[in-house]
mmCIF file of C-alpha atoms in Angstrom:
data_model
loop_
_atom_site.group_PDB
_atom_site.id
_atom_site.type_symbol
_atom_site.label_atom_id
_atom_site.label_comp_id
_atom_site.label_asym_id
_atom_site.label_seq_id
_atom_site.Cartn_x
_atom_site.Cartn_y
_atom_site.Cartn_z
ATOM 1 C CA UNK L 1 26.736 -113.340 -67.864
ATOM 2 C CA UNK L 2 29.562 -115.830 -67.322
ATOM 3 C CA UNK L 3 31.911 -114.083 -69.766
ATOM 4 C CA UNK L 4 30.848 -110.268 -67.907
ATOM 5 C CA UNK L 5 32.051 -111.944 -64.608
ATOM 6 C CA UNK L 6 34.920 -112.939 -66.036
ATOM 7 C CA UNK L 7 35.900 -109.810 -67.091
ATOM 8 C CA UNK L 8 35.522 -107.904 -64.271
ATOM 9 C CA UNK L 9 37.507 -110.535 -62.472
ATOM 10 C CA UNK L 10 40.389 -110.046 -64.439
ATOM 11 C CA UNK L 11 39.754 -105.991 -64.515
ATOM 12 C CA UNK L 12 39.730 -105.976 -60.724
ATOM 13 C CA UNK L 13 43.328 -108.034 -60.853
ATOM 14 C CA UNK L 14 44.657 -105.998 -63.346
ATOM 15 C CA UNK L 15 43.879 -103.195 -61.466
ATOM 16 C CA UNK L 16 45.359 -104.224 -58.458
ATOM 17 C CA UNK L 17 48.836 -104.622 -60.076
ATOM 18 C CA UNK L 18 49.824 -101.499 -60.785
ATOM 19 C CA UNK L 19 53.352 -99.658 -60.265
ATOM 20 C CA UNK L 20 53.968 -95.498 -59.496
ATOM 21 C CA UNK L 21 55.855 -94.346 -62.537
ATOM 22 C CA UNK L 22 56.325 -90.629 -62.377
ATOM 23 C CA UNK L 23 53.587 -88.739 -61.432
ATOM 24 C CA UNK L 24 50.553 -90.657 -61.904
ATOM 25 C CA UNK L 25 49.407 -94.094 -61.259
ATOM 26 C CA UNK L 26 50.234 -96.564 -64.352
ATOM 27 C CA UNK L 27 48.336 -100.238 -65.006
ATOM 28 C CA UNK L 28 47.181 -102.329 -67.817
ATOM 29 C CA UNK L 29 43.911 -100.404 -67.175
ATOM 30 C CA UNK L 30 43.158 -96.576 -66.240
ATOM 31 C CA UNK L 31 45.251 -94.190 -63.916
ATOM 32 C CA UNK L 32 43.460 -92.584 -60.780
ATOM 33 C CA UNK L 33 40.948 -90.575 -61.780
ATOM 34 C CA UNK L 34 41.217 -87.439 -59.460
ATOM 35 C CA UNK L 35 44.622 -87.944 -57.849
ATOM 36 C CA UNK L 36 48.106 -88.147 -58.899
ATOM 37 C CA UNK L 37 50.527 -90.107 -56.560
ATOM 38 C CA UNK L 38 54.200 -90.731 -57.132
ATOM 39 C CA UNK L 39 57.248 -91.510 -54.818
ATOM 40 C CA UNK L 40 59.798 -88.185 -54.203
ATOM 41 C CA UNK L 41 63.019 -87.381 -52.709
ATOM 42 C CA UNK L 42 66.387 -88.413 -52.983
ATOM 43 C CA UNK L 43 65.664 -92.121 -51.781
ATOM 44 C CA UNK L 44 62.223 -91.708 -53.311
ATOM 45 C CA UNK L 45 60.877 -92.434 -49.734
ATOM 46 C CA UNK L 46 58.268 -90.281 -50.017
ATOM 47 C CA UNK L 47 55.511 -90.849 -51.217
ATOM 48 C CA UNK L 48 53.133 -87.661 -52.654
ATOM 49 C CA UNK L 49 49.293 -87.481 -53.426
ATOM 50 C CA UNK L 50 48.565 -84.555 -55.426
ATOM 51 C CA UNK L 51 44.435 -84.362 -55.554
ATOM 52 C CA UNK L 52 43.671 -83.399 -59.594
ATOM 53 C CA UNK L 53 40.157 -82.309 -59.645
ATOM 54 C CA UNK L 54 40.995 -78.705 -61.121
ATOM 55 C CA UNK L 55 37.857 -78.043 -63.011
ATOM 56 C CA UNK L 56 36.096 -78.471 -59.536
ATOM 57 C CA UNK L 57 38.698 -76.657 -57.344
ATOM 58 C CA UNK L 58 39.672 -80.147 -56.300
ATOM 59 C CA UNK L 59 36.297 -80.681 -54.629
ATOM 60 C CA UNK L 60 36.223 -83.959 -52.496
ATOM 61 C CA UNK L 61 34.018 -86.297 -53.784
ATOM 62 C CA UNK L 62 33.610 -90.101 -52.977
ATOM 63 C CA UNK L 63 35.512 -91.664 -55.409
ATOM 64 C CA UNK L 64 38.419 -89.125 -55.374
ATOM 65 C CA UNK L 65 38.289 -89.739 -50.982
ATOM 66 C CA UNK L 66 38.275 -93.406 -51.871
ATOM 67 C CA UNK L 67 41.813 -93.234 -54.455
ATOM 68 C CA UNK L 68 43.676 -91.311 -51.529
ATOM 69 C CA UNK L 69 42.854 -93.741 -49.335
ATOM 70 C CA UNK L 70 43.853 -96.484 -51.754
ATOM 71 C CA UNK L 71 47.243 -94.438 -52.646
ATOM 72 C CA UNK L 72 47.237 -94.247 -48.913
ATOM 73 C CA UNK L 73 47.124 -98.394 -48.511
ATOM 74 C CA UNK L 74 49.913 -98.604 -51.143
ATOM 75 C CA UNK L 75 52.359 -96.164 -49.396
ATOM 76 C CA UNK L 76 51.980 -97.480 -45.866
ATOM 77 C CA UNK L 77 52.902 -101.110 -47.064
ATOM 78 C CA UNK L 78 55.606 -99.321 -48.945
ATOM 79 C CA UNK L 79 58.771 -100.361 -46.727
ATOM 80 C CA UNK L 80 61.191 -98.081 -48.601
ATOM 81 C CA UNK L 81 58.372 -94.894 -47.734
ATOM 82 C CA UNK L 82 58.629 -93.195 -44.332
ATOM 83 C CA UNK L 83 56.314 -90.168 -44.841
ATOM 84 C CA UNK L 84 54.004 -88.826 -47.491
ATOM 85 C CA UNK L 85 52.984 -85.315 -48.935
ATOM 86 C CA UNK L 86 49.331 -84.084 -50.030
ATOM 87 C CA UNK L 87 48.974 -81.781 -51.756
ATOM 88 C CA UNK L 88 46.433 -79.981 -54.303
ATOM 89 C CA UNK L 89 47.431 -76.632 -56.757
ATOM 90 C CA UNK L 90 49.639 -73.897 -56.638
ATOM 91 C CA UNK L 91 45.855 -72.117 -56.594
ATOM 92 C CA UNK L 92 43.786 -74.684 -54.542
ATOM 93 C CA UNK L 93 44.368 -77.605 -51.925
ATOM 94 C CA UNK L 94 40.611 -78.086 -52.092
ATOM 95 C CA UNK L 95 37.719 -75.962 -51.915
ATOM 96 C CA UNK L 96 35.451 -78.522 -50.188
ATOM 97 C CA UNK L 97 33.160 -81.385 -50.262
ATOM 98 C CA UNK L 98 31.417 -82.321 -53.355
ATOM 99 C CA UNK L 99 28.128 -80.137 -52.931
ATOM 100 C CA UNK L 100 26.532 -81.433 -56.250
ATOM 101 C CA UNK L 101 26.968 -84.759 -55.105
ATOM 102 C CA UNK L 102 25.615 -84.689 -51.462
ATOM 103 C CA UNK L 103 22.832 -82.466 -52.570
ATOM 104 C CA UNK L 104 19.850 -84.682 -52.529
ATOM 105 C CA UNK L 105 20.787 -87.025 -49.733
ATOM 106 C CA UNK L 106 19.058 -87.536 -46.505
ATOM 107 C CA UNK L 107 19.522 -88.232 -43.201
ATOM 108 C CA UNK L 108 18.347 -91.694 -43.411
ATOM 109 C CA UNK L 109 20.882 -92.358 -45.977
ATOM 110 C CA UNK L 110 23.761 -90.196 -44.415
ATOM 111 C CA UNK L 111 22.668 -92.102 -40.970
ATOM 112 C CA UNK L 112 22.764 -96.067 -42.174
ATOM 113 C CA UNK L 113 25.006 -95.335 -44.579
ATOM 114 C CA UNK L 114 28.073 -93.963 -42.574
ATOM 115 C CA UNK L 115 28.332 -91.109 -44.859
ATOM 116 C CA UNK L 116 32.083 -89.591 -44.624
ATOM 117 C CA UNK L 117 33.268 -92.937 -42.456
ATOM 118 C CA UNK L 118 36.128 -93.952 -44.455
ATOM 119 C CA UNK L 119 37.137 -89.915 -45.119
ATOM 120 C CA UNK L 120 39.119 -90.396 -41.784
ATOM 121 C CA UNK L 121 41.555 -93.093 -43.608
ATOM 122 C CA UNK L 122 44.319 -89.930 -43.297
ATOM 123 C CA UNK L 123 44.376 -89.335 -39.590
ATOM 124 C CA UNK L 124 44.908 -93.435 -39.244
ATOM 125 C CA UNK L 125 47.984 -93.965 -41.132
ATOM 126 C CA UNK L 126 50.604 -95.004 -38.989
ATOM 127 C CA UNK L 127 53.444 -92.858 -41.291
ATOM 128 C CA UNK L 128 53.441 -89.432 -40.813
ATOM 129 C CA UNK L 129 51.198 -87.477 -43.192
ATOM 130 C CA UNK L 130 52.514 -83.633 -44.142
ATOM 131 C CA UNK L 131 49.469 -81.194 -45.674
ATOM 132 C CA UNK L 132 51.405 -78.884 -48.244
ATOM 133 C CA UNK L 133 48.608 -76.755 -48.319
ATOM 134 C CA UNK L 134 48.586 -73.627 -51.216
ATOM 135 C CA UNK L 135 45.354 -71.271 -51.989
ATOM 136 C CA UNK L 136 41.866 -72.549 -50.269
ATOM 137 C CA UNK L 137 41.175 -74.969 -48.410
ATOM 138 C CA UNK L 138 37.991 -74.597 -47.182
ATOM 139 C CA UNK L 139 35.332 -76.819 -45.567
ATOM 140 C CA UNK L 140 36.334 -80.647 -46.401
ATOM 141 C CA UNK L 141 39.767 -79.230 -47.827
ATOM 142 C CA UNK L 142 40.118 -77.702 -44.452
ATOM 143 C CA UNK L 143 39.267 -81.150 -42.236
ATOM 144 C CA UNK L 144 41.472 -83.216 -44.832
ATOM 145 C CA UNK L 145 44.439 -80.890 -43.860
ATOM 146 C CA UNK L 146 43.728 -81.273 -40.297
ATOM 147 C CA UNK L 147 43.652 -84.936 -40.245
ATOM 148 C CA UNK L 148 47.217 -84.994 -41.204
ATOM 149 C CA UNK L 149 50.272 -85.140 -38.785
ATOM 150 C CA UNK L 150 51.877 -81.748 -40.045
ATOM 151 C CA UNK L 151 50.698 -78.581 -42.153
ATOM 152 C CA UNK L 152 52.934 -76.787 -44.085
ATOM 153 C CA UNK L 153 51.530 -73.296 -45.656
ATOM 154 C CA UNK L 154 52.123 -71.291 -48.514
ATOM 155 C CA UNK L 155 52.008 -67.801 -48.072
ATOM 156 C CA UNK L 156 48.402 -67.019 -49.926
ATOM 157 C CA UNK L 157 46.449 -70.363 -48.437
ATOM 158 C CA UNK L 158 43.180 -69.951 -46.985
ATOM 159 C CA UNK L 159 41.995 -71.888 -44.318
ATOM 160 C CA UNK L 160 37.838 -71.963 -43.081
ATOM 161 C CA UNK L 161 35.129 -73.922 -42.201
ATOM 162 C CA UNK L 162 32.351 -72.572 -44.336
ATOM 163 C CA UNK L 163 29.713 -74.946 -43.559
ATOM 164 C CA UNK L 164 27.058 -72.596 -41.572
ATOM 165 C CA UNK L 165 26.906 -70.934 -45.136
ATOM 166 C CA UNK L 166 25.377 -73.911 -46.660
ATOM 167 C CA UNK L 167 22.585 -74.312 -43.959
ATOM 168 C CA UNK L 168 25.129 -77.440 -42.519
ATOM 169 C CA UNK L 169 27.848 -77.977 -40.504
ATOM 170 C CA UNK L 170 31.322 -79.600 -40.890
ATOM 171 C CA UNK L 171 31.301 -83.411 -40.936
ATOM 172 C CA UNK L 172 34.784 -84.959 -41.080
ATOM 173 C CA UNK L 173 35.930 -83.740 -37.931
ATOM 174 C CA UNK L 174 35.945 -80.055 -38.169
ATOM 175 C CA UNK L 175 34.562 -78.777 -34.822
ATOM 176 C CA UNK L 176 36.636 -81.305 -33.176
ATOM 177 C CA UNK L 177 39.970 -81.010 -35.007
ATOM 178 C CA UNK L 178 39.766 -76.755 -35.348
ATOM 179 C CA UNK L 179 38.946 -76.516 -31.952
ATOM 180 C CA UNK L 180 42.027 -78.539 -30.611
ATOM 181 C CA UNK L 181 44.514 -76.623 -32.933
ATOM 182 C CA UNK L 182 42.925 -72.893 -32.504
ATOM 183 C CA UNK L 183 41.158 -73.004 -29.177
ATOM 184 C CA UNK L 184 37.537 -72.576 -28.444
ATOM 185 C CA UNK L 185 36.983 -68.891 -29.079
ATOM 186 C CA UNK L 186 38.724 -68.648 -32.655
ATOM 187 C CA UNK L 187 37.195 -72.487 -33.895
ATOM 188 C CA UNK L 188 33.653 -70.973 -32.989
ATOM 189 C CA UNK L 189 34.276 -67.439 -34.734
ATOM 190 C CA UNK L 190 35.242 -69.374 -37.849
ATOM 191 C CA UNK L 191 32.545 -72.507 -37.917
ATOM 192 C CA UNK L 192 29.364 -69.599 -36.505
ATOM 193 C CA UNK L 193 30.975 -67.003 -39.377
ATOM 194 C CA UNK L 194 32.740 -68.968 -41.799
ATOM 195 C CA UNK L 195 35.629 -66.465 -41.771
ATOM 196 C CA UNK L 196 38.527 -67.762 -43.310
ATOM 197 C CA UNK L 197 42.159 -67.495 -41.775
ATOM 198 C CA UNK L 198 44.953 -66.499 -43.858
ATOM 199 C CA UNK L 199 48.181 -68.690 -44.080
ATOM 200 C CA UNK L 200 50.298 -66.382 -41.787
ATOM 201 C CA UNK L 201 46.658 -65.801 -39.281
ATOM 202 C CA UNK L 202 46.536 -70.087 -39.321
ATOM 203 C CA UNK L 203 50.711 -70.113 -38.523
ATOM 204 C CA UNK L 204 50.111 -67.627 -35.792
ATOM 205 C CA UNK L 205 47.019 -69.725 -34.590
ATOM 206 C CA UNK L 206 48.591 -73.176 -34.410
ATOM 207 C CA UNK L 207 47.121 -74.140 -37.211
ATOM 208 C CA UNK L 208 50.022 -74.962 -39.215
ATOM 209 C CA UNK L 209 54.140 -75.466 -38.715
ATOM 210 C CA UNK L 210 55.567 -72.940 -41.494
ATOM 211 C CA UNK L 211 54.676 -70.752 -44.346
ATOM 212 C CA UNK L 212 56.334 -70.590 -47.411
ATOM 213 C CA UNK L 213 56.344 -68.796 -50.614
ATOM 214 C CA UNK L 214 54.191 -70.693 -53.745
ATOM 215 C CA UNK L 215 56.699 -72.366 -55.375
ATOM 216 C CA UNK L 216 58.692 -73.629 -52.619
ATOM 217 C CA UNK L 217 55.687 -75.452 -50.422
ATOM 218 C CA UNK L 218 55.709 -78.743 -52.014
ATOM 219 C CA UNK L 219 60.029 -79.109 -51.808
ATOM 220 C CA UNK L 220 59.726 -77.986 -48.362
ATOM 221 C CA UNK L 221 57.126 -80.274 -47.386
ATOM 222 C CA UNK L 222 59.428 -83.289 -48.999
ATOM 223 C CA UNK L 223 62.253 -82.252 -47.294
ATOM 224 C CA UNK L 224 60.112 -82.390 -44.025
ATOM 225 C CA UNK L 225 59.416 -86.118 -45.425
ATOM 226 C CA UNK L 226 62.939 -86.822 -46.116
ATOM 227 C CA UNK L 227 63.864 -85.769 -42.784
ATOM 228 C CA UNK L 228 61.085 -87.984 -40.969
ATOM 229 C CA UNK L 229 61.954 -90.551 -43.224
ATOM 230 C CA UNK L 230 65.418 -91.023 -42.538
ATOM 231 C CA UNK L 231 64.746 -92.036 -39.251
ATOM 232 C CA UNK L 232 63.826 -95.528 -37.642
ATOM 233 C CA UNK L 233 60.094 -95.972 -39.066
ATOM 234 C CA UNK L 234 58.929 -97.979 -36.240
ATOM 235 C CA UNK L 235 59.866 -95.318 -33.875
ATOM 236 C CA UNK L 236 58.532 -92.829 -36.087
ATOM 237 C CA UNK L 237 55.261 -94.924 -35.768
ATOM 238 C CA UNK L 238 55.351 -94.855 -31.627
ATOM 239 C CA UNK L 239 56.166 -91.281 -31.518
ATOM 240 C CA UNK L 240 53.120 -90.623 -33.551
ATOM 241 C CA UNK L 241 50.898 -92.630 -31.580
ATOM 242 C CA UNK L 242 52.143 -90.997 -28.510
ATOM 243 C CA UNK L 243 51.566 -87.268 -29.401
ATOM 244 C CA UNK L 244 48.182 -88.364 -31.079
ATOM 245 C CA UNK L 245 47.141 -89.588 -27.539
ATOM 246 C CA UNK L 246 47.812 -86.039 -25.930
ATOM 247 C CA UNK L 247 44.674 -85.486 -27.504
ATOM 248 C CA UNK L 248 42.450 -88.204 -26.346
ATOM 249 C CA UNK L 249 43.928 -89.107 -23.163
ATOM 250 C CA UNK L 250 43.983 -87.300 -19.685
ATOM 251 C CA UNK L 251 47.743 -86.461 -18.863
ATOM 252 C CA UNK L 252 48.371 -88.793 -16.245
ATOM 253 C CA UNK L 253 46.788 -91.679 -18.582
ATOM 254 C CA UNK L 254 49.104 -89.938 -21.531
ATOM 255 C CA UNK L 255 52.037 -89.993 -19.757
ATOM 256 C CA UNK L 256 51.815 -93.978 -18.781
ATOM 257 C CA UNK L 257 50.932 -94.819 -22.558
ATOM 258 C CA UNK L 258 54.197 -92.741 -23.473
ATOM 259 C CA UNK L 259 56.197 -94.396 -20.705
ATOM 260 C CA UNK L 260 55.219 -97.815 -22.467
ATOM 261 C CA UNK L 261 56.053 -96.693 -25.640
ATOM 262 C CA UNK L 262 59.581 -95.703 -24.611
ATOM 263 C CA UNK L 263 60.289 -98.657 -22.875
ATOM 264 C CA UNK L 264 59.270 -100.616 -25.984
ATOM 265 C CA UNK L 265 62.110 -98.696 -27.679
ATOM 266 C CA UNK L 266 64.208 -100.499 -25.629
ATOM 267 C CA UNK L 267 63.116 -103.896 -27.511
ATOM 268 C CA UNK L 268 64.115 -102.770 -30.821
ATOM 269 C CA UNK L 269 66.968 -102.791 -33.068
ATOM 270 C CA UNK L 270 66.918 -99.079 -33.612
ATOM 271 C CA UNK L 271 67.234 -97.700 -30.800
ATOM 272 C CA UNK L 272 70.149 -99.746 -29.537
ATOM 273 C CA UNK L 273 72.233 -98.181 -33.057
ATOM 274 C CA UNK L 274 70.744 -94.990 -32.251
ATOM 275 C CA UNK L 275 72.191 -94.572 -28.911
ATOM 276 C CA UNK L 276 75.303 -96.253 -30.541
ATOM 277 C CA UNK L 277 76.062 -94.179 -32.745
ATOM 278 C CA UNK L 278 75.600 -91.346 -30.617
ATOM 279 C CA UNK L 279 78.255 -92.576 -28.562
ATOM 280 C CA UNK L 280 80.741 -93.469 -31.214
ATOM 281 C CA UNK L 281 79.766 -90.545 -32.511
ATOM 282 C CA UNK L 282 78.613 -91.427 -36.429
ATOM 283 C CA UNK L 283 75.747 -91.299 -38.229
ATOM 284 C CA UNK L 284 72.641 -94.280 -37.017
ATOM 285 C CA UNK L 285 72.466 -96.656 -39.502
ATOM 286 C CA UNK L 286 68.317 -97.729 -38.785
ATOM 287 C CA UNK L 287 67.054 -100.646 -40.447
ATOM 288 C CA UNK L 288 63.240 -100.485 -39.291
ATOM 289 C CA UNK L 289 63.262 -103.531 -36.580
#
């Protein structure tokens, strides 16, 4: 027993130490199981989760929520990362929760459980998160793209909440998120019908920022990375927090919060060489403080 503890001691350290290399996770022990995650972009500031469930259309299940939100961990203490990418296939982002494995549980376990609690690790990251979304994403796939900061298309994604199908509803913020982006009338058509919304139907919704052909989603969504990144990251960080309140707070209460915020520019590094530069008329030099 003593010599089984030890050994998963040294297991759980040796899996803490690992390194990106490439396009997969690298340690003394096993990569990720369902997710590939790498650093991209000139600078390699950001950083991209790729989920790699194909056989199951990238369906999310526990553990592969639980190594996004440990790539997740990794890339927000990541100083030289300002943004990060996820992405799925050229054929599917993800097709939804795990049915098989939520199957035979019950509300007593969903209820003192938490079930789907930490799925919402996404929407807290404090560095912008960019959905490079290509073919289906449908029920979990579909709340997973929603919790992130930006959605970028390609031209034959599917978008739906599918949920009513199954005799259930969405979970991981659905209802909430798809009726802030789409409006009332269009989230209800799509959570009562499960109709799906094509890519250029979701850019003309709100749904997402730009659609792009296949191959060019995931370079486009980088770039979008690149660009965010090569700004101050602590700004980044209270501009995010202040759009993010538009949609808990009433306006009045919204605007004081983002009336803080700017004033607490004011006791930063970056945005004194930000206004600098502007005046001498060069490129901001931003060092994060």
């Amino acid at each position: 027993m003593v010599l089984f503890c030890r050994s998963a001691a040294f297991a759980v350290r040796q899996a803490a130490s690992f390194i990106f290399t490439g396009t997969r996770r690298y340690s003394t022990n096993a990569p990720f199981k369902f997710i590939l995650a790498s650093k991209k972009g000139d600078k390699e500031n950001v950083g991209l989760i790729q989920l790699n469930r194909p056989k199951a259309l990238n369906a999310l299940c526990d553990l592969l929520m639980r190594e996004v939100n440990e790539a997740l961990d990794h890339f927000e203490e990541d100083s030289q990362v300002g943004a990060v990418v996820i992405t799925g296939s050229e054929k599917v982002f993800a097709a939804g929760a795990d049915i098989k494995e939520m199957h035979n549980w019950t509300f007593p376990a969903c209820y003192t459980g938490n079930f789907l609690a930490h799925w919402n690790r996404v929407c807290s990251a404090k560095k912008p998160v960019i959905a490079a979304v290509n073919g289906l994403a449908l029920g979990g796939g579909c709340e997973m793209a929603m919790m992130c900061d930006i959605i970028y298309a390609g031209e034959k994604a599917q978008f739906g909440q599918p949920e009513i199908l199954l005799g259930t509803i969405p979970g991981a913020g659905g209802t909430q998120r798809l009726t802030r982006a789409v409006g009332k009338s269009l989230a209800m058509e799509m959570v009562l019908t499960g109709k799906r919304l094509t890519a250029q139907e979701a850019k003309q919704a709100g749904l997402v920022s730009g659609v792009f052909p296949v191959q060019q989603l995931v370079p486009e969504a980088i770039r979008c990375g690149e660009r965010i990144a090569s700004n101050s990251k602590i700004i980044t960080a209270m501009a995010k927090e202040a759009i993010n309140a538009a949609f808990e707070l009433p306006l009045a209460e919204g605007n004081r919060l983002e009336k803080k915020l700017f004033y607490a520019t004011f006791a930063t590094e970056d945005r004194k060489e930000g206004m600098t530069a502007f005046l001498e008329k060069r490129k901001a030099s931003f060092k994060d403080k």
